[in-house]
């Protein structure tokens, strides 16, 4: 039995642990909070006082920054010297759509190809099966930088540079090793008897795969999907290399945001709104699918 | 006659060759058709002046549907063949596309980059080891090496240590879920987005004016001078590393936390009954138990820090001595258009990850899944 003294020290320990954790959480949240608050403040307010004072002046909060950033409409302001300036704002909405156009196929295509391959490696017999899979494990960590120049040259030769197809295929290529590996770990653990009963009923591999294995693998598919979604949506390097030939019309969110950092480094009211627009979708995806995230990633390492 | 021979499983050499050729055709056919089909639609998408929303919708349907359609076509074609042939060709329908794409995008480029790294600026003249000599002697490159070492050691180390600390602490409180979500949240933020967030944190205004960056506000409130955090070297590299730690600690925490939950509670209770202090339990039971997960998490973050490019690019563009290997490589390739040097740097990055490749293969060999 625990003595009262023992439980008192235990209680004190609990308090210390809670306080340390709360401090860490506050530290981790402050940077995002600052940007969030600033994105609703007026231009002059932002440069006149720190965002932490915004609470005292809540009536000046505005949605105008978001209108400007998304709509790309002209806006004007008066500078400190009293000169009225009219500028055309950045059209983030277009970049948002471009990011969607790049991201969704870049997530679905590798999943489809990898699922087929994972099934092939797990359930079909063919010469070179093991060697090929070992090769996939080996290129799991090859840095994608190594592919940029060779692939860019191929793209320039066949006219894929600056097209959506080109960037989809690139993301597919770079995502495939991980996708195949994760899905193989999952699909290979489906009990043999489940599949064999399907084969006895005369189902082909293709039918078994599409009607039985794919639905069974949803947790693994989701865990890779969320990984790939965040990776592609947040990617800057691949977009800069392979979408650069297409001009501003096809810029994705990260490129547009980077441009904004360059051209309006001090327009914090717009930059912060832009940053927030860019991180809404991955945040939503992330938190709606996060239970799959851990499970899928652990599938390989725990059993191993 | 032909079918009989197939049924009995007796194939003469000619038939065997035919099967071989067909297998190859299927493996090549699928990606090629995909390419042709998608490209045809793509010319329309690229050149049409349709509203963007329509382009987005069409592109998504086209891209996703196109690939699915190719598998269906492949399956249909295989069905047309005699059963035995179909059986032999099915594996190539399943793994052919993946292998083709991996070969084109990752396997061959490794050798092509290696080859290019021995050539000069426009890959025309052979320069021998000159690019590598440049890489190991140029002053900016040496700074990049040093900085990368800081990123590897401090970036990875802090992510894993803080992640472990939070995972251990969160295991002992009631608001575990909220705490973990808050630390996890930055994981979803892009490096560029994080760049905006932290530029704002580090924002610097000359002395005497209002500081809108939190760090300088704190520093001036404590009576100090405002600091231009991103230009003082070598401290600025560490301020950039802080961003990585802020972003990736959540990843380490979540995986480690899942591993800690798998430590058998009987083991912990036995230790507690024996009067072991919490510190001892952590160091002598929990950490040894989750060792393999610790290794996995550390290597994952290590690989990430080796490739880190966006943070530096968005925050300082490599100025003020913050250059790293990945940002140097980008600059050599796409700014100075020196393909030889760019390739040499990417080969160096590849060599740096070979221990991880070797480790992965060894782990995989132990698993006996085949």
XYZ file of C-alpha atoms in Angstrom:
674
model
C 0.000 0.000 0.000
C 1.214 3.456 -0.843
C 1.948 5.633 2.132
C 0.438 9.142 2.154
C 3.939 10.550 1.807
C 4.550 8.435 -1.276
C 1.347 9.528 -2.957
C 2.135 13.150 -2.173
C 5.484 12.999 -3.997
C 3.693 11.218 -6.779
C 1.178 14.039 -7.007
C 3.954 16.584 -7.063
C 5.707 14.659 -9.841
C 2.499 14.693 -11.836
C 2.269 18.461 -11.482
C 5.843 18.970 -12.616
C 5.280 16.738 -15.630
C 2.089 18.593 -16.550
C 3.721 22.000 -16.248
C 6.734 21.053 -18.384
C 4.452 19.626 -21.024
C 2.222 22.705 -21.033
C 5.276 24.935 -21.481
C 6.454 22.832 -24.436
C 2.990 22.949 -25.997
C 2.862 26.730 -25.663
C 6.317 27.069 -27.216
C 5.260 24.846 -30.103
C 2.028 26.733 -30.731
C 3.229 30.325 -30.479
C 4.807 30.608 -33.956
C 1.656 29.403 -35.725
C -0.578 31.453 -33.462
C 1.380 34.601 -34.266
C 0.942 34.084 -37.976
C -2.720 33.222 -37.552
C -3.447 36.374 -35.564
C -1.426 38.575 -37.911
C -3.280 37.306 -40.965
C -6.433 39.026 -39.648
C -4.788 42.359 -38.844
C -4.685 45.470 -40.971
C -1.526 46.449 -42.776
C -0.738 49.450 -40.579
C -1.575 47.622 -37.397
C 0.879 44.851 -38.242
C 3.830 47.196 -38.606
C 2.792 49.409 -35.704
C 2.600 46.805 -32.952
C 3.372 43.178 -32.191
C 0.668 40.595 -32.839
C 0.439 39.765 -29.150
C -1.126 43.190 -28.558
C -3.887 42.491 -31.080
C -6.277 41.407 -28.364
C -6.596 44.987 -27.104
C -7.683 46.209 -30.507
C -9.946 43.473 -31.692
C -12.354 45.720 -33.624
C -9.754 46.342 -36.340
C -9.567 42.658 -37.237
C -10.362 42.078 -40.889
C -10.799 39.383 -43.489
C -9.488 41.689 -46.180
C -6.026 40.103 -46.285
C -7.573 36.814 -47.290
C -9.705 38.500 -49.938
C -6.625 40.131 -51.386
C -4.494 37.016 -51.270
C -7.123 34.732 -52.738
C -8.808 37.039 -55.201
C -5.766 38.784 -56.534
C -7.737 41.999 -56.813
C -6.055 45.388 -57.005
C -5.722 47.157 -53.723
C -4.346 50.477 -52.644
C -2.824 51.868 -49.522
C -1.155 55.026 -48.367
C 2.531 54.749 -47.571
C 4.239 56.430 -44.682
C 5.225 59.290 -47.001
C 1.587 59.911 -47.836
C 1.754 58.503 -51.353
C -1.191 56.406 -52.473
C -0.035 53.179 -54.059
C -2.205 50.748 -55.977
C -0.951 47.239 -56.472
C -2.299 44.032 -57.857
C -2.207 41.379 -55.219
C -1.124 37.806 -55.610
C -3.684 35.367 -56.850
C -3.375 32.510 -54.425
C -6.576 30.880 -55.580
C -5.008 29.939 -58.905
C -1.990 28.490 -57.125
C -4.330 26.615 -54.817
C -6.042 24.971 -57.791
C -2.681 24.199 -59.371
C -1.549 22.538 -56.172
C -4.714 20.441 -56.174
C -4.149 19.501 -59.816
C -0.599 18.458 -59.017
C -1.316 16.742 -55.727
C -4.370 14.538 -56.221
C -3.074 12.496 -59.196
C 0.396 12.490 -57.610
C -1.145 10.709 -54.641
C -3.536 8.344 -56.434
C -1.264 7.206 -59.280
C 1.601 5.916 -57.096
C -0.867 4.243 -54.749
C -2.468 2.390 -57.636
C 0.808 1.350 -59.230
C 2.364 0.421 -55.887
C -0.658 -1.591 -54.783
C -0.536 -3.623 -57.969
C 3.190 -4.165 -57.518
C 2.840 -5.026 -53.825
C 0.236 -7.651 -54.678
C 2.486 -8.989 -57.416
C 5.430 -9.309 -55.041
C 3.347 -10.839 -52.277
C 1.125 -13.285 -54.165
C 2.489 -13.987 -57.629
C 5.421 -16.100 -58.604
C 7.780 -14.946 -61.306
C 11.493 -15.052 -62.006
C 13.533 -12.302 -60.332
C 10.884 -11.604 -57.719
C 13.252 -11.399 -54.799
C 16.011 -9.512 -56.598
C 13.574 -6.866 -57.798
C 12.117 -6.372 -54.345
C 15.531 -6.087 -52.738
C 16.311 -3.418 -55.336
C 13.235 -1.477 -54.233
C 14.346 -1.682 -50.599
C 17.760 -0.402 -51.652
C 16.458 2.640 -53.517
C 14.101 3.498 -50.662
C 16.528 6.126 -49.418
C 18.186 7.286 -52.637
C 17.993 11.091 -52.493
C 15.772 12.395 -55.263
C 18.314 15.119 -56.048
C 20.235 12.531 -57.975
C 17.428 12.238 -60.531
C 16.795 15.899 -61.184
C 19.257 16.557 -64.002
C 18.837 13.272 -65.921
C 15.045 13.404 -65.719
C 14.942 17.077 -66.606
C 16.944 16.303 -69.734
C 14.572 13.510 -70.719
C 11.653 15.842 -70.131
C 13.149 18.537 -72.303
C 13.675 16.018 -75.077
C 10.141 14.645 -75.079
C 8.359 17.875 -74.175
C 7.170 16.854 -70.719
C 8.826 19.744 -68.938
C 6.396 22.142 -67.326
C 3.366 19.888 -67.759
C 1.197 18.338 -65.100
C 1.844 14.868 -66.489
C 5.565 15.387 -66.055
C 5.285 16.373 -62.422
C 2.777 13.588 -61.676
C 5.160 11.012 -63.052
C 8.069 12.542 -61.148
C 6.183 12.443 -57.842
C 5.040 8.933 -58.699
C 8.614 7.821 -59.279
C 9.902 9.402 -56.084
C 7.002 8.085 -53.996
C 6.899 4.567 -55.402
C 9.627 2.877 -53.338
C 8.051 3.845 -50.032
C 4.535 3.126 -51.310
C 5.486 -0.326 -52.598
C 7.361 -1.145 -49.416
C 4.585 -0.063 -47.040
C 1.835 -1.700 -49.060
C 3.837 -4.906 -49.432
C 4.250 -5.066 -45.650
C 0.508 -4.843 -45.321
C -0.705 -6.941 -48.254
C 1.689 -9.808 -47.535
C 0.105 -10.259 -44.099
C -3.399 -10.896 -45.461
C -4.125 -14.537 -44.528
C -3.530 -17.006 -47.352
C -6.883 -18.703 -46.762
C -8.770 -15.483 -47.531
C -7.269 -15.361 -51.003
C -7.380 -19.067 -51.672
C -11.117 -19.232 -51.192
C -11.407 -16.564 -53.866
C -9.215 -18.536 -56.253
C -11.262 -21.689 -55.674
C -14.339 -19.745 -56.730
C -12.529 -19.166 -60.003
C -11.555 -15.519 -59.481
C -8.542 -14.307 -61.433
C -5.699 -12.430 -59.769
C -7.019 -9.196 -61.207
C -10.493 -9.690 -59.736
C -9.100 -10.855 -56.408
C -6.902 -7.797 -56.270
C -9.526 -5.206 -57.157
C -12.480 -6.666 -55.265
C -10.813 -8.289 -52.262
C -7.294 -7.067 -51.574
C -7.752 -3.371 -52.325
C -10.730 -2.947 -49.961
C -8.884 -4.924 -47.274
C -5.844 -2.655 -47.567
C -7.605 0.647 -46.958
C -5.703 1.421 -43.717
C -2.347 0.996 -45.442
C -3.488 2.913 -48.519
C -4.714 5.752 -46.317
C -1.507 5.921 -44.342
C 0.565 6.262 -47.460
C -1.958 8.661 -49.003
C -1.655 11.095 -46.122
C 2.140 10.862 -46.229
C 2.302 11.452 -49.948
C -0.353 14.164 -49.852
C 1.551 16.231 -47.331
C 4.826 15.579 -49.074
C 3.571 16.592 -52.527
C 1.492 19.522 -51.339
C 4.420 20.918 -49.384
C 7.043 20.114 -51.982
C 9.042 22.967 -53.417
C 12.044 21.340 -55.054
C 10.294 19.032 -57.535
C 7.851 21.770 -58.493
C 10.627 24.291 -59.046
C 12.589 21.909 -61.246
C 9.837 20.367 -63.351
C 7.188 23.086 -63.423
C 9.555 25.965 -64.040
C 9.081 25.812 -67.810
C 5.376 26.565 -67.579
C 5.498 30.113 -66.288
C 3.549 31.756 -63.525
C 0.188 30.400 -64.650
C 0.997 26.919 -63.361
C 2.790 27.832 -60.157
C 1.865 25.788 -57.110
C 1.288 27.150 -53.616
C 4.820 26.740 -52.316
C 6.300 28.513 -55.327
C 3.805 31.357 -55.037
C 4.510 31.686 -51.344
C 8.244 31.741 -51.988
C 7.719 34.475 -54.578
C 5.717 36.429 -52.043
C 8.546 36.144 -49.525
C 10.819 37.581 -52.182
C 8.603 40.370 -53.484
C 6.695 41.367 -50.370
C 9.009 40.409 -47.586
C 7.665 43.156 -45.362
C 3.977 42.881 -46.247
C 3.348 40.647 -43.311
C -0.420 41.011 -43.459
C -0.442 39.339 -46.926
C 2.380 36.861 -46.303
C 0.749 35.502 -43.182
C -2.633 35.155 -44.875
C -0.919 33.399 -47.791
C 0.917 31.045 -45.465
C -2.331 30.165 -43.773
C -4.154 29.500 -47.016
C -1.358 27.117 -47.977
C -1.511 25.097 -44.789
C -5.249 24.712 -44.319
C -5.686 21.718 -46.589
C -2.771 19.586 -45.350
C -3.791 20.330 -41.765
C -7.343 19.149 -42.397
C -6.157 16.029 -44.251
C -3.667 15.314 -41.559
C -5.998 15.486 -38.624
C -8.833 13.657 -40.315
C -6.556 10.732 -41.262
C -3.967 10.826 -38.478
C -5.031 7.573 -36.833
C -4.032 5.765 -40.045
C -0.757 7.648 -40.205
C 0.867 6.034 -37.211
C -0.623 2.619 -37.816
C 0.617 2.417 -41.394
C 4.110 3.599 -40.570
C 4.387 1.217 -37.658
C 3.274 -1.743 -39.772
C 6.774 -2.221 -41.149
C 8.944 -1.374 -38.181
C 7.153 -3.236 -35.418
C 6.877 -6.545 -37.157
C 10.459 -6.290 -38.393
C -2.401 -29.021 -81.686
C -1.029 -25.820 -80.286
C -3.453 -25.833 -77.390
C -2.730 -29.463 -76.655
C 0.925 -28.744 -76.344
C 0.141 -25.928 -73.940
C -2.188 -28.060 -71.883
C 0.436 -30.703 -71.446
C 2.894 -28.012 -70.486
C 5.329 -28.994 -73.209
C 6.806 -25.967 -74.837
C 9.305 -26.083 -77.608
C 12.056 -23.471 -77.714
C 10.198 -21.386 -80.292
C 7.141 -21.126 -78.099
C 9.320 -20.251 -75.139
C 10.910 -17.415 -77.051
C 7.495 -16.202 -78.104
C 6.381 -16.126 -74.484
C 9.494 -14.235 -73.590
C 8.855 -11.651 -76.294
C 5.230 -11.275 -75.252
C 6.190 -10.745 -71.645
C 8.497 -7.972 -72.664
C 5.846 -6.427 -74.883
C 3.306 -6.309 -72.060
C 5.788 -4.751 -69.667
C 6.661 -2.051 -72.187
C 3.200 -1.652 -73.635
C 1.422 -0.492 -70.506
C 3.566 2.500 -69.624
C 3.836 3.468 -73.293
C 0.094 3.521 -73.833
C -0.363 5.387 -70.588
C 2.053 7.930 -71.831
C 0.432 8.295 -75.248
C -3.088 8.525 -73.863
C -2.243 10.970 -71.141
C -0.140 13.086 -73.421
C -2.913 13.407 -75.972
C -5.222 14.733 -73.294
C -2.476 16.803 -71.937
C -1.798 18.827 -75.003
C -5.414 19.907 -74.694
C -4.991 20.727 -71.016
C -1.779 22.617 -71.485
C -2.873 24.714 -74.423
C -6.536 25.291 -73.711
C -7.656 28.588 -72.242
C -10.469 27.017 -70.250
C -11.185 28.357 -66.750
C -8.783 26.982 -64.200
C -11.401 25.144 -62.236
C -12.322 23.132 -65.332
C -8.686 22.425 -66.128
C -8.189 21.177 -62.581
C -11.206 18.879 -62.772
C -10.356 17.525 -66.214
C -6.708 16.980 -65.287
C -7.550 15.040 -62.155
C -10.059 12.795 -63.906
C -7.689 12.347 -66.819
C -4.656 11.516 -64.756
C -6.271 9.202 -62.256
C -8.690 7.576 -64.674
C -6.029 7.140 -67.335
C -3.794 5.007 -65.172
C -6.683 2.887 -63.931
C -7.874 2.407 -67.511
C -4.446 1.161 -68.547
C -4.512 -1.617 -65.997
C -7.977 -2.597 -67.181
C -6.830 -2.648 -70.805
C -3.817 -4.731 -69.859
C -5.996 -7.182 -67.991
C -8.376 -7.403 -70.942
C -5.529 -8.153 -73.342
C -4.197 -10.867 -71.089
C -7.626 -12.432 -71.006
C -7.528 -12.690 -74.785
C -4.515 -14.968 -74.576
C -4.564 -18.706 -73.848
C -4.845 -19.421 -70.120
C -1.268 -20.584 -69.679
C 0.129 -17.551 -71.416
C -2.080 -15.295 -69.371
C -0.790 -16.879 -66.201
C 2.770 -16.176 -67.188
C 2.042 -12.607 -68.212
C -0.081 -11.558 -65.230
C 2.897 -10.815 -62.930
C 4.222 -8.390 -65.509
C 0.940 -6.518 -65.607
C 1.136 -6.181 -61.843
C 4.747 -5.194 -61.348
C 5.757 -4.011 -64.837
C 4.650 -0.385 -64.486
C 6.247 0.013 -61.065
C 9.543 -1.445 -62.223
C 9.581 0.660 -65.397
C 8.961 3.894 -63.533
C 11.465 3.094 -60.797
C 14.089 2.238 -63.359
C 13.529 5.457 -65.246
C 13.223 7.794 -62.266
C 15.627 6.441 -59.673
C 17.733 3.533 -60.811
C 19.163 4.802 -64.099
C 19.563 8.427 -62.923
C 21.972 7.232 -60.249
C 24.359 6.026 -62.933
C 23.648 8.914 -65.249
C 24.418 11.444 -62.523
C 27.594 9.579 -61.675
C 28.602 9.776 -65.333
C 27.723 13.462 -65.604
C 29.746 14.284 -62.519
C 32.920 13.753 -64.532
C 31.922 16.302 -67.147
C 32.146 20.065 -67.278
C 29.579 22.793 -67.232
C 27.434 21.745 -70.174
C 28.284 18.033 -69.925
C 30.331 18.287 -73.133
C 33.945 17.892 -72.078
C 35.407 15.330 -69.762
C 37.070 16.949 -66.745
C 37.981 13.913 -64.661
C 37.836 14.532 -60.940
C 37.778 18.314 -61.233
C 34.196 18.639 -59.995
C 34.961 16.548 -56.955
C 38.077 18.571 -56.243
C 35.964 21.707 -56.469
C 33.400 20.226 -54.119
C 36.010 19.463 -51.476
C 38.033 22.665 -51.763
C 35.663 25.522 -52.571
C 35.033 27.741 -49.572
C 31.265 27.866 -49.910
C 31.178 24.107 -50.293
C 33.239 23.630 -47.155
C 30.805 25.869 -45.281
C 27.994 23.735 -46.678
C 29.691 20.567 -45.408
C 30.172 22.062 -41.976
C 26.595 23.305 -41.826
C 25.243 19.960 -43.001
C 27.132 18.335 -40.164
C 25.419 20.720 -37.720
C 22.065 19.890 -39.313
C 22.688 16.161 -39.057
C 23.918 16.182 -35.489
C 21.815 18.893 -33.870
C 18.757 18.681 -36.102
C 18.374 14.935 -35.759
C 19.559 14.831 -32.162
C 17.193 17.513 -30.920
C 14.200 16.153 -32.860
C 14.655 12.699 -31.396
C 15.517 13.853 -27.859
C 12.685 16.355 -27.549
C 10.317 13.941 -29.286
C 11.242 11.236 -26.784
C 10.885 13.637 -23.854
C 7.422 14.741 -24.960
C 6.341 11.158 -25.652
C 7.448 10.117 -22.168
C 5.819 13.085 -20.463
C 2.587 12.873 -22.454
C 2.242 9.239 -21.419
C 1.800 10.413 -17.843
C -0.821 13.161 -18.139
C -4.543 13.379 -18.833
C -4.370 15.877 -21.704
C -2.103 13.562 -23.706
C -4.124 13.793 -26.919
C -4.272 17.583 -27.068
C -0.610 17.933 -26.172
C 0.440 15.486 -28.861
C -1.775 17.132 -31.472
C -0.277 20.556 -30.757
C 3.288 19.316 -31.134
C 2.306 17.250 -34.137
C 0.593 20.120 -35.957
C 3.688 21.651 -37.612
C 4.288 18.314 -39.388
C 1.601 19.318 -41.872
C 3.178 22.696 -42.597
C 5.420 23.079 -45.629
C 9.011 24.197 -45.206
C 8.156 27.353 -47.114
C 5.130 27.991 -44.929
C 7.316 27.400 -41.898
C 9.723 29.862 -43.478
C 7.069 32.583 -43.368
C 6.110 31.675 -39.816
C 9.687 31.809 -38.559
C 10.746 34.830 -40.560
C 8.026 36.534 -38.627
C 9.379 35.158 -35.346
C 12.898 36.312 -36.208
C 11.776 39.617 -37.719
C 14.236 42.412 -37.013
C 13.655 46.149 -36.852
C 16.411 48.651 -36.049
C 16.868 49.748 -32.495
C 14.341 52.221 -31.199
C 11.475 51.107 -33.440
C 8.701 48.741 -32.458
C 9.745 45.114 -32.756
C 7.058 42.986 -34.385
C 9.050 39.751 -34.201
C 8.423 37.964 -30.954
C 12.036 37.040 -30.278
C 13.300 40.583 -30.642
C 10.380 41.890 -28.614
C 11.439 39.568 -25.814
C 15.084 40.476 -26.225
C 14.388 44.232 -26.071
C 11.908 43.842 -23.249
C 14.676 42.186 -21.245
C 16.813 45.238 -21.870
C 18.920 43.859 -24.709
C 19.433 45.119 -28.239
C 17.411 43.764 -31.134
C 19.278 40.963 -32.887
C 19.309 40.281 -36.629
C 18.990 36.566 -35.976
C 19.378 35.394 -39.551
C 22.557 37.273 -40.407
C 24.815 36.533 -37.447
C 27.020 33.564 -38.165
C 27.393 30.780 -37.301
C 24.418 31.196 -34.971
C 22.027 31.655 -37.880
C 22.424 28.036 -38.963
C 21.197 27.019 -35.534
C 18.214 29.333 -35.819
C 17.371 27.552 -39.060
C 17.844 24.168 -37.407
C 15.340 25.284 -34.772
C 12.738 25.425 -37.551
C 13.440 21.826 -38.531
C 13.185 20.757 -34.907
C 9.896 22.606 -34.585
C 8.584 20.859 -37.704
C 9.832 17.310 -37.202
C 9.740 16.727 -33.446
C 6.077 15.816 -33.805
C 6.969 12.999 -36.162
C 9.537 11.542 -33.759
C 7.150 11.981 -30.844
C 4.223 10.181 -32.450
C 6.208 7.149 -33.550
C 8.118 6.916 -30.264
C 4.930 7.354 -28.287
C 3.334 4.449 -30.148
C 6.390 2.329 -29.319
C 6.335 3.319 -25.633
C 2.715 2.221 -25.407
C 3.831 -1.261 -26.411
C 6.148 -1.679 -23.451
C 4.358 -4.357 -21.361
C 2.778 -2.724 -18.339
C 3.622 -5.780 -16.208
C 7.291 -4.970 -16.731
C 6.804 -1.379 -15.576
C 4.676 -2.359 -12.602
C 7.190 -4.935 -11.451
C 9.899 -2.294 -11.532
C 7.719 0.165 -9.612
C 6.908 -2.398 -6.922
C 10.633 -2.984 -6.550
C 10.868 0.722 -5.798
C 12.604 1.830 -8.986
C 12.525 5.578 -9.583
C 10.877 6.876 -12.761
C 14.239 7.948 -14.172
C 15.618 4.451 -13.823
C 12.512 2.959 -15.392
C 12.918 5.256 -18.393
C 16.609 4.562 -18.908
C 16.746 0.882 -18.034
C 13.413 -0.436 -19.289
C 11.655 1.875 -21.731
C 14.611 3.093 -23.798
C 16.165 -0.368 -24.285
C 12.718 -1.677 -25.196
C 12.105 0.900 -27.946
C 15.663 0.864 -29.267
C 14.794 -0.350 -32.755
C 12.104 2.305 -33.135
C 14.616 4.922 -31.977
C 16.959 3.797 -34.745
C 14.202 3.940 -37.371
C 13.085 7.416 -36.321
C 16.644 8.720 -36.170
C 17.515 7.445 -39.650
C 14.309 8.851 -41.125
C 15.034 12.308 -39.741
C 18.715 11.980 -40.618
C 17.789 11.372 -44.253
C 15.460 14.342 -44.172
C 18.094 16.703 -42.800
C 20.536 15.561 -45.444
C 18.099 16.648 -48.128
C 16.953 19.831 -46.403
C 16.714 22.544 -48.972
C 13.490 24.488 -48.653
C 14.167 25.956 -45.212
C 17.467 27.473 -46.255
C 16.051 28.572 -49.591
C 13.068 30.345 -48.062
C 14.811 31.871 -45.056
C 18.193 33.117 -46.240
C 18.634 31.791 -49.769
C 21.956 30.437 -48.558
C 23.353 33.871 -47.724
C 25.230 34.754 -44.540
C 27.010 31.401 -44.477
C 23.919 29.213 -44.134
C 24.484 27.154 -47.280
C 23.931 23.382 -47.070
C 24.682 20.601 -49.575
C 21.178 20.382 -51.000
C 20.843 24.131 -51.523
C 24.312 24.286 -53.091
C 23.344 21.489 -55.422
C 20.228 23.327 -56.517
C 22.196 26.493 -57.124
C 24.898 24.728 -59.132
C 22.340 22.995 -61.312
C 19.658 25.579 -61.879
C 21.308 28.897 -61.186
C 24.869 28.433 -62.469
C 23.751 25.616 -64.805
C 26.865 23.653 -63.908
C 25.528 20.127 -64.318
C 28.868 18.499 -63.530
C 29.211 20.118 -60.124
C 25.540 19.639 -59.342
C 25.822 15.937 -60.135
C 29.000 15.592 -58.091
C 27.214 17.032 -55.046
C 24.269 14.676 -55.514
C 26.678 11.730 -55.701
C 28.210 12.887 -52.417
C 24.747 12.961 -50.860
C 24.147 9.445 -52.184
C 27.418 8.207 -50.695
C 26.359 9.718 -47.388
C 23.201 7.593 -47.339
C 24.810 4.291 -48.371
C 25.196 3.117 -44.755
C 21.433 3.452 -44.422
C 20.864 1.469 -47.621
C 23.166 -1.234 -46.318
C 21.412 -1.263 -42.955
C 17.975 -1.481 -44.602
C 19.057 -4.425 -46.731
C 20.446 -6.251 -43.737
C 17.262 -5.718 -41.750
C 15.259 -6.868 -44.727
C 17.363 -9.997 -45.128
C 16.528 -10.947 -41.545
C 12.802 -10.848 -42.131
C 12.391 -13.894 -44.328
C 9.228 -12.671 -45.967
C 10.096 -14.439 -49.176
